[in-house]
Amino acid sequence: MQRSKVFYLKGKVQHYAWGGYSYIPEMLGQPVTDQPAAEYWMGAHQSAPSELETPQAPVLLNDYIAGAPAEILGPAAASRFGELPYLFKILDVKDMLSIQVHPTKAEAEKGFARENEAGIPLNAPHRNYKDANHKPEIMVALSEFWLLHGFLPEEQLKAVLQQVPELRSLLGTYEKEGYFGLYKTVMEMPQEQVNTMLRPLADRILPDYKAGRLEKREPAFWAARAIDNDPAGLERLDRGIFSIYFFNIVYVAPGEAVFQDAGIPHAYLEGQNAELMANSDNVLRGGLTPKHIDVPELLKHTRFEAVHPHILKGESVHNGQEHIYRTPAPDFVISTILLQPGQVYEHTATAPETWIVQSGEGTVNDLALRRGTSIFVAFGQTYSITAGSELVIFKASIP
């Protein structure tokens, strides 16, 4: 009977163009192809639900939960969320993602209702709100990881605008109108003017980038990489380049984490991570993308304030066998379980759990675990993990 609520989970690989080729297939024991494998989704999001291996037959996770929400999610989560409130992913970022901002829950509900009333199809390229949920997210680095995260503190941003010759003309705008005025100016700037300002910058930094003279801590490195990778080349320069100079460039070491709340502009630049977010696909884009950018909506939801990046180191719990990263998000919590050979971890799930084995081998109840194995555990299930070799598991749950 106990087996019935611990299942193998089969996620969905997403083949976005910015993804790497080998990390996710190798993790999952699949062949590497010429198709990028950017994300591996483990969850019940309606656009790509995972599949549970049940003793009877495979079943989609969202259908399984919908059949008995209080039993599978637990009464508290079922009444609060009504569905699995999180989406768990592994990301392999080869090329930088678009700059993005996520709305608050209240604003997502309003925006979703507004676009539904306007009759905009859910898959329309100009649609901003794909659902009525917010999308706070946390990422734990699996490799050395780089990202853009929030506006630079005032003095640092001022120094950048003074020191980068091509951006000096924006200093007055920033001094008079602050973050909002500066960002609004570049986001609303006619394309011709964007080209006029950024072409001399491109001409100056590209030779250094190609010769390997730039460091990843410098905005010039990422700006040059974005220009170099852009099929439009110097014909139509992307206004997202400005943001690379305006935002914090953050380095995250393996095992460290960063939380992104609603309104914080950000973009992943390079590396692999385990990402956990509210079950949503609501993204307002701010450049470095061929996708739709709704500037008024973006300006409405961006937090125009200094951000001092906070790297989360996590804390040890469960006799040191588990490492947990706490955030203000009510929808999710991520932790890592680390066991030495022969060690046993015992627990009763207080909420639905989704795991992926990062490395090593072992068993949970009577299921074998190895790198790339995903597991779903329903609320109330007691389980026992035994490590065969050093075992690292990433676990998503609800606080």
Short mmCIF file of C-alpha atoms in Angstrom, two decimals:
data_model
loop_
_atom_site.label_atom_id
_atom_site.label_comp_id
_atom_site.label_asym_id
_atom_site.label_seq_id
_atom_site.Cartn_x
_atom_site.Cartn_y
_atom_site.Cartn_z
CA MET A 1 0.00 0.00 0.00
CA GLN A 2 2.82 2.38 0.91
CA ARG A 3 4.26 2.28 -2.62
CA SER A 4 1.09 3.87 -4.01
CA LYS A 5 2.04 7.46 -3.13
CA VAL A 6 5.73 7.46 -4.15
CA PHE A 7 6.02 7.49 -7.95
CA TYR A 8 8.58 7.83 -10.69
CA LEU A 9 7.95 11.11 -12.50
CA LYS A 10 8.70 11.72 -16.17
CA GLY A 11 9.18 15.42 -16.93
CA LYS A 12 9.18 17.35 -20.21
CA VAL A 13 12.28 18.71 -21.95
CA GLN A 14 11.82 22.20 -23.46
CA HIS A 15 13.94 22.91 -26.54
CA TYR A 16 14.32 26.71 -26.37
CA ALA A 17 17.02 28.13 -28.63
CA TRP A 18 19.12 29.54 -25.74
CA GLY A 19 19.70 26.09 -24.20
CA GLY A 20 22.77 23.90 -24.17
CA TYR A 21 22.86 20.52 -25.88
CA SER A 22 24.37 17.94 -23.55
CA TYR A 23 23.75 18.73 -19.85
CA ILE A 24 20.06 17.77 -19.58
CA PRO A 25 20.15 14.73 -21.93
CA GLU A 26 23.24 13.37 -20.13
CA MET A 27 21.56 13.91 -16.75
CA LEU A 28 18.47 12.02 -17.96
CA GLY A 29 20.46 9.27 -19.71
CA GLN A 30 19.14 10.32 -23.13
CA PRO A 31 21.09 10.72 -26.40
CA VAL A 32 22.57 14.16 -27.17
CA THR A 33 21.11 15.51 -30.44
CA ASP A 34 21.44 18.69 -32.50
CA GLN A 35 18.35 20.07 -30.72
CA PRO A 36 19.01 22.35 -27.72
CA ALA A 37 17.70 21.07 -24.35
CA ALA A 38 17.12 24.24 -22.34
CA GLU A 39 14.79 23.21 -19.52
CA TYR A 40 13.48 20.04 -17.89
CA TRP A 41 10.04 20.66 -16.37
CA MET A 42 8.78 18.61 -13.41
CA GLY A 43 5.29 19.73 -12.50
CA ALA A 44 1.61 20.05 -13.35
CA HIS A 45 1.66 23.20 -15.50
CA GLN A 46 -1.15 22.79 -18.05
CA SER A 47 1.16 23.50 -21.00
CA ALA A 48 3.58 20.64 -20.18
CA PRO A 49 2.42 18.38 -17.33
CA SER A 50 4.71 15.60 -16.13
CA GLU A 51 3.67 11.95 -16.19
CA LEU A 52 3.46 9.67 -13.15
CA GLU A 53 4.30 5.98 -13.47
CA THR A 54 1.48 4.38 -11.47
CA PRO A 55 1.08 0.60 -11.04
CA GLN A 56 -2.04 0.71 -13.27
CA ALA A 57 -0.92 3.00 -16.13
CA PRO A 58 0.93 6.30 -16.71
CA VAL A 59 -1.16 9.32 -15.66
CA LEU A 60 -0.60 13.06 -16.09
CA LEU A 61 0.30 14.71 -12.79
CA ASN A 62 -2.34 17.45 -13.12
CA ASP A 63 -5.04 14.79 -13.73
CA TYR A 64 -3.84 12.73 -10.77
CA ILE A 65 -4.02 15.77 -8.44
CA ALA A 66 -7.40 16.90 -9.81
CA GLY A 67 -8.82 13.46 -8.91
CA ALA A 68 -8.24 13.94 -5.14
CA PRO A 69 -6.64 17.34 -4.37
CA ALA A 70 -7.05 17.26 -0.57
CA GLU A 71 -5.56 13.77 -0.37
CA ILE A 72 -2.57 14.43 -2.68
CA LEU A 73 -1.76 18.07 -1.86
CA GLY A 74 -2.92 17.95 1.76
CA PRO A 75 -6.02 19.82 3.01
CA ALA A 76 -4.19 23.15 3.64
CA ALA A 77 -2.50 23.32 0.21
CA ALA A 78 -5.65 22.11 -1.55
CA SER A 79 -7.77 24.88 -0.02
CA ARG A 80 -5.13 27.58 -0.50
CA PHE A 81 -3.89 26.74 -4.01
CA GLY A 82 -6.27 24.15 -5.48
CA GLU A 83 -3.40 22.75 -7.59
CA LEU A 84 0.31 21.97 -7.32
CA PRO A 85 1.50 25.52 -6.58
CA TYR A 86 5.06 25.17 -7.89
CA LEU A 87 6.92 24.26 -11.08
CA PHE A 88 10.35 22.65 -10.69
CA LYS A 89 12.95 22.84 -13.47
CA ILE A 90 16.55 22.10 -14.38
CA LEU A 91 18.00 24.79 -16.69
CA ASP A 92 21.03 24.70 -18.99
CA VAL A 93 21.71 28.28 -20.10
CA LYS A 94 24.12 28.50 -23.04
CA ASP A 95 23.01 31.91 -24.38
CA MET A 96 21.50 34.68 -22.27
CA LEU A 97 17.75 34.74 -21.77
CA SER A 98 15.51 37.76 -22.35
CA ILE A 99 15.39 40.41 -19.63
CA GLN A 100 12.18 39.82 -17.70
CA VAL A 101 9.94 40.99 -14.89
CA HIS A 102 7.17 38.97 -13.22
CA PRO A 103 3.91 40.55 -11.97
CA THR A 104 2.49 40.30 -8.45
CA LYS A 105 -0.42 37.89 -7.80
CA ALA A 106 -3.00 40.72 -7.73
CA GLU A 107 -1.69 42.26 -10.98
CA ALA A 108 -1.51 38.85 -12.70
CA GLU A 109 -5.17 38.20 -11.83
CA LYS A 110 -6.19 41.61 -13.24
CA GLY A 111 -4.04 41.26 -16.37
CA PHE A 112 -5.24 37.73 -17.11
CA ALA A 113 -8.91 38.73 -16.75
CA ARG A 114 -8.36 41.85 -18.91
CA GLU A 115 -6.74 39.90 -21.76
CA ASN A 116 -9.42 37.20 -21.57
CA GLU A 117 -12.14 39.88 -21.85
CA ALA A 118 -10.33 41.35 -24.85
CA GLY A 119 -10.49 37.90 -26.50
CA ILE A 120 -6.70 37.56 -26.90
CA PRO A 121 -5.91 33.85 -27.51
CA LEU A 122 -3.73 32.24 -24.80
CA ASN A 123 -1.05 31.39 -27.39
CA ALA A 124 -1.06 34.84 -29.09
CA PRO A 125 2.50 36.20 -29.38
CA HIS A 126 1.38 39.60 -28.00
CA ARG A 127 -0.31 38.08 -24.93
CA ASN A 128 1.32 39.18 -21.61
CA TYR A 129 -0.62 37.02 -19.11
CA LYS A 130 -0.82 33.27 -19.69
CA ASP A 131 -2.46 32.60 -16.29
CA ALA A 132 -3.69 34.38 -13.15
CA ASN A 133 -0.66 33.60 -10.97
CA HIS A 134 2.45 35.41 -9.77
CA LYS A 135 5.86 33.92 -10.55
CA PRO A 136 8.40 34.43 -7.77
CA GLU A 137 11.35 32.08 -8.32
CA ILE A 138 14.50 30.76 -6.70
CA MET A 139 17.50 29.26 -8.48
CA VAL A 140 20.22 27.10 -6.93
CA ALA A 141 23.40 27.01 -9.01
CA LEU A 142 24.54 23.58 -10.24
CA SER A 143 27.63 25.09 -11.90
CA GLU A 144 29.26 28.51 -11.89
CA PHE A 145 26.27 30.73 -12.78
CA TRP A 146 25.90 34.31 -14.01
CA LEU A 147 22.78 36.49 -14.07
CA LEU A 148 21.51 40.06 -14.22
CA HIS A 149 19.51 40.91 -11.08
CA GLY A 150 17.91 44.28 -10.30
CA PHE A 151 19.16 47.84 -10.74
CA LEU A 152 22.65 48.76 -9.56
CA PRO A 153 22.80 50.83 -6.34
CA GLU A 154 22.71 54.60 -7.08
CA GLU A 155 26.42 55.43 -6.84
CA GLN A 156 27.45 52.39 -8.88
CA LEU A 157 24.98 53.19 -11.66
CA LYS A 158 26.13 56.81 -11.69
CA ALA A 159 29.75 55.66 -12.01
CA VAL A 160 28.85 53.39 -14.97
CA LEU A 161 27.06 56.26 -16.76
CA GLN A 162 30.10 58.49 -16.20
CA GLN A 163 32.71 55.90 -17.21
CA VAL A 164 31.11 54.40 -20.34
CA PRO A 165 31.55 57.14 -22.97
CA GLU A 166 28.60 56.01 -25.11
CA LEU A 167 26.20 56.21 -22.12
CA ARG A 168 27.29 59.61 -20.72
CA SER A 169 24.43 61.43 -22.41
CA LEU A 170 22.01 59.46 -20.14
CA LEU A 171 23.60 60.71 -16.90
CA GLY A 172 21.51 63.90 -16.79
CA THR A 173 18.29 61.91 -17.25
CA TYR A 174 19.24 59.60 -14.38
CA GLU A 175 20.20 62.49 -12.07
CA LYS A 176 16.90 64.29 -12.76
CA GLU A 177 14.45 61.40 -13.13
CA GLY A 178 16.07 58.45 -11.34
CA TYR A 179 15.75 54.78 -12.29
CA PHE A 180 12.27 55.17 -13.79
CA GLY A 181 13.20 58.08 -16.08
CA LEU A 182 16.42 56.40 -17.21
CA TYR A 183 14.75 53.06 -18.01
CA LYS A 184 11.70 54.65 -19.65
CA THR A 185 14.02 56.73 -21.87
CA VAL A 186 15.91 53.75 -23.29
CA MET A 187 12.83 51.49 -23.54
CA GLU A 188 10.87 54.14 -25.50
CA MET A 189 13.84 55.38 -27.56
CA PRO A 190 13.32 55.16 -31.36
CA GLN A 191 15.31 52.28 -32.87
CA GLU A 192 17.38 54.68 -34.98
CA GLN A 193 18.58 56.44 -31.84
CA VAL A 194 19.30 53.08 -30.12
CA ASN A 195 21.55 52.22 -33.10
CA THR A 196 23.24 55.65 -33.02
CA MET A 197 24.08 55.28 -29.31
CA LEU A 198 25.06 51.61 -29.28
CA ARG A 199 26.99 51.25 -32.55
CA PRO A 200 30.09 53.08 -31.26
CA LEU A 201 29.87 50.92 -28.10
CA ALA A 202 29.71 47.76 -30.24
CA ASP A 203 32.66 48.90 -32.36
CA ARG A 204 34.70 49.51 -29.21
CA ILE A 205 33.92 46.32 -27.23
CA LEU A 206 33.59 43.63 -29.93
CA PRO A 207 37.32 43.45 -30.79
CA ASP A 208 38.18 43.04 -27.07
CA TYR A 209 35.50 40.35 -26.69
CA LYS A 210 36.70 38.40 -29.72
CA ALA A 211 40.30 38.62 -28.51
CA GLY A 212 39.28 37.27 -25.06
CA ARG A 213 40.27 40.45 -23.22
CA LEU A 214 37.00 40.99 -21.34
CA GLU A 215 36.00 39.44 -18.02
CA LYS A 216 32.55 38.09 -17.11
CA ARG A 217 32.30 40.56 -14.21
CA GLU A 218 32.25 43.42 -16.76
CA PRO A 219 29.04 44.48 -18.52
CA ALA A 220 31.08 44.88 -21.73
CA PHE A 221 31.59 41.08 -21.86
CA TRP A 222 27.84 40.30 -21.84
CA ALA A 223 26.94 43.26 -24.05
CA ALA A 224 29.49 42.15 -26.66
CA ARG A 225 28.31 38.52 -26.43
CA ALA A 226 24.68 39.64 -26.95
CA ILE A 227 25.65 41.71 -30.00
CA ASP A 228 27.87 38.94 -31.38
CA ASN A 229 25.07 36.34 -31.01
CA ASP A 230 22.30 38.54 -32.43
CA PRO A 231 21.30 37.53 -35.99
CA ALA A 232 20.39 41.21 -36.62
CA GLY A 233 24.04 42.12 -35.96
CA LEU A 234 24.72 45.87 -36.03
CA GLU A 235 21.70 46.58 -38.27
CA ARG A 236 19.22 46.66 -35.40
CA LEU A 237 20.90 46.74 -31.98
CA ASP A 238 18.88 45.41 -29.06
CA ARG A 239 17.87 48.00 -26.43
CA GLY A 240 18.35 45.27 -23.80
CA ILE A 241 22.08 46.12 -24.09
CA PHE A 242 21.43 49.22 -21.95
CA SER A 243 20.07 47.04 -19.12
CA ILE A 244 23.27 44.98 -19.03
CA TYR A 245 24.98 48.22 -17.93
CA PHE A 246 22.15 49.29 -15.58
CA PHE A 247 21.71 46.01 -13.65
CA ASN A 248 23.81 44.04 -11.16
CA ILE A 249 25.90 41.30 -12.75
CA VAL A 250 25.81 38.49 -10.18
CA TYR A 251 28.06 35.45 -9.90
CA VAL A 252 26.62 32.46 -8.02
CA ALA A 253 28.84 29.53 -6.98
CA PRO A 254 27.51 25.94 -7.07
CA GLY A 255 25.18 25.37 -4.10
CA GLU A 256 24.39 29.07 -3.66
CA ALA A 257 20.95 30.47 -4.48
CA VAL A 258 19.22 33.69 -5.60
CA PHE A 259 15.54 34.57 -5.09
CA GLN A 260 13.71 36.81 -7.59
CA ASP A 261 10.51 38.40 -6.35
CA ALA A 262 7.82 40.17 -8.37
CA GLY A 263 9.03 43.34 -10.07
CA ILE A 264 12.78 42.62 -9.96
CA PRO A 265 14.17 42.80 -13.52
CA HIS A 266 16.54 39.90 -14.22
CA ALA A 267 18.05 37.69 -16.90
CA TYR A 268 20.00 34.45 -16.73
CA LEU A 269 23.32 34.76 -18.58
CA GLU A 270 25.15 31.42 -18.37
CA GLY A 271 25.35 28.14 -16.44
CA GLN A 272 23.16 25.37 -15.06
CA ASN A 273 20.69 25.66 -12.20
CA ALA A 274 17.80 24.01 -10.38
CA GLU A 275 14.93 26.50 -10.52
CA LEU A 276 11.73 26.48 -8.52
CA MET A 277 8.90 28.92 -9.14
CA ALA A 278 5.21 29.48 -8.61
CA ASN A 279 3.21 27.50 -11.20
CA SER A 280 3.00 30.28 -13.78
CA ASP A 281 4.26 31.39 -17.17
CA ASN A 282 3.71 35.15 -16.75
CA VAL A 283 6.69 37.07 -18.15
CA LEU A 284 6.97 40.74 -19.12
CA ARG A 285 10.04 41.10 -21.35
CA GLY A 286 12.54 43.95 -21.46
CA GLY A 287 14.91 43.13 -24.32
CA LEU A 288 17.50 40.61 -25.56
CA THR A 289 14.63 38.75 -27.20
CA PRO A 290 12.78 38.51 -30.51
CA LYS A 291 9.56 38.07 -28.47
CA HIS A 292 6.87 40.69 -27.80
CA ILE A 293 7.83 43.60 -25.52
CA ASP A 294 4.95 45.62 -24.02
CA VAL A 295 6.80 48.69 -22.72
CA PRO A 296 3.92 50.35 -20.79
CA GLU A 297 3.08 47.06 -19.05
CA LEU A 298 6.78 46.44 -18.29
CA LEU A 299 7.19 49.93 -16.77
CA LYS A 300 4.04 49.42 -14.67
CA HIS A 301 5.40 46.26 -13.00
CA THR A 302 9.16 46.95 -12.66
CA ARG A 303 10.53 47.90 -9.25
CA PHE A 304 12.61 51.03 -9.83
CA GLU A 305 14.90 50.79 -6.83
CA ALA A 306 18.46 49.89 -5.92
CA VAL A 307 18.99 46.16 -5.46
CA HIS A 308 21.80 44.79 -3.32
CA PRO A 309 22.00 41.15 -4.47
CA HIS A 310 21.48 38.67 -1.65
CA ILE A 311 23.14 35.30 -2.18
CA LEU A 312 21.40 32.59 -0.16
CA LYS A 313 23.71 29.98 1.37
CA GLY A 314 20.89 27.89 2.88
CA GLU A 315 20.77 26.27 6.32
CA SER A 316 21.24 22.70 7.58
CA VAL A 317 18.22 20.80 8.96
CA HIS A 318 17.30 17.13 9.58
CA ASN A 319 20.54 16.32 11.47
CA GLY A 320 22.61 17.93 8.73
CA GLN A 321 21.23 15.59 6.04
CA GLU A 322 19.18 18.34 4.38
CA HIS A 323 20.04 21.89 3.29
CA ILE A 324 17.08 24.29 2.92
CA TYR A 325 16.82 27.66 1.14
CA ARG A 326 14.05 29.77 2.71
CA THR A 327 12.28 32.60 0.85
CA PRO A 328 9.15 34.72 1.47
CA ALA A 329 7.24 32.76 -1.24
CA PRO A 330 4.29 30.78 0.19
CA ASP A 331 4.13 28.56 -2.93
CA PHE A 332 7.40 26.65 -2.68
CA VAL A 333 10.59 25.75 -0.84
CA ILE A 334 13.69 24.04 -2.26
CA SER A 335 16.19 21.93 -0.37
CA THR A 336 18.97 19.44 -1.05
CA ILE A 337 19.29 16.05 0.63
CA LEU A 338 22.91 14.87 0.90
CA LEU A 339 23.61 11.34 2.13
CA GLN A 340 26.86 9.40 2.50
CA PRO A 341 26.93 5.69 1.46
CA GLY A 342 24.74 3.63 3.82
CA GLN A 343 23.04 6.65 5.42
CA VAL A 344 19.24 6.66 5.72
CA TYR A 345 16.92 9.69 5.53
CA GLU A 346 13.39 9.18 6.88
CA HIS A 347 10.49 11.60 6.53
CA THR A 348 6.73 11.91 6.22
CA ALA A 349 5.74 14.39 3.51
CA THR A 350 3.91 17.39 5.01
CA ALA A 351 3.18 18.61 1.44
CA PRO A 352 3.54 17.18 -2.08
CA GLU A 353 7.23 16.75 -2.94
CA THR A 354 9.02 16.59 -6.29
CA TRP A 355 12.63 15.41 -6.44
CA ILE A 356 15.41 14.99 -8.93
CA VAL A 357 18.59 13.03 -8.21
CA GLN A 358 21.60 15.22 -8.98
CA SER A 359 24.21 12.53 -8.39
CA GLY A 360 24.78 9.12 -6.80
CA GLU A 361 22.59 6.04 -6.32
CA GLY A 362 20.22 4.70 -3.71
CA THR A 363 16.63 3.63 -3.07
CA VAL A 364 13.43 5.22 -1.74
CA ASN A 365 11.07 2.60 -0.31
CA ASP A 366 11.34 0.04 -3.15
CA LEU A 367 12.24 2.40 -6.02
CA ALA A 368 15.81 2.64 -7.35
CA LEU A 369 17.40 6.12 -7.53
CA ARG A 370 20.20 7.30 -9.83
CA ARG A 371 21.28 10.55 -11.51
CA GLY A 372 18.34 12.09 -13.39
CA THR A 373 15.63 10.05 -11.60
CA SER A 374 12.57 12.18 -10.74
CA ILE A 375 10.14 11.26 -7.98
CA PHE A 376 6.74 12.59 -6.86
CA VAL A 377 5.62 11.99 -3.25
CA ALA A 378 2.04 12.77 -2.22
CA PHE A 379 1.06 14.45 1.06
CA GLY A 380 1.17 12.24 4.15
CA GLN A 381 3.42 9.57 2.64
CA THR A 382 6.20 8.19 4.86
CA TYR A 383 9.37 7.24 3.03
CA SER A 384 12.90 6.10 3.69
CA ILE A 385 15.85 6.95 1.41
CA THR A 386 18.97 4.76 1.63
CA ALA A 387 22.16 5.90 -0.11
CA GLY A 388 24.16 3.33 -2.05
CA SER A 389 26.86 5.85 -2.99
CA GLU A 390 27.12 9.55 -2.04
CA LEU A 391 23.62 10.74 -2.95
CA VAL A 392 22.46 14.31 -3.76
CA ILE A 393 18.75 14.97 -4.26
CA PHE A 394 17.07 18.31 -5.00
CA LYS A 395 13.63 18.46 -3.41
CA ALA A 396 10.76 20.86 -4.12
CA SER A 397 7.93 21.20 -1.62
CA ILE A 398 5.64 23.75 0.09
CA PRO A 399 6.78 25.55 3.26
#
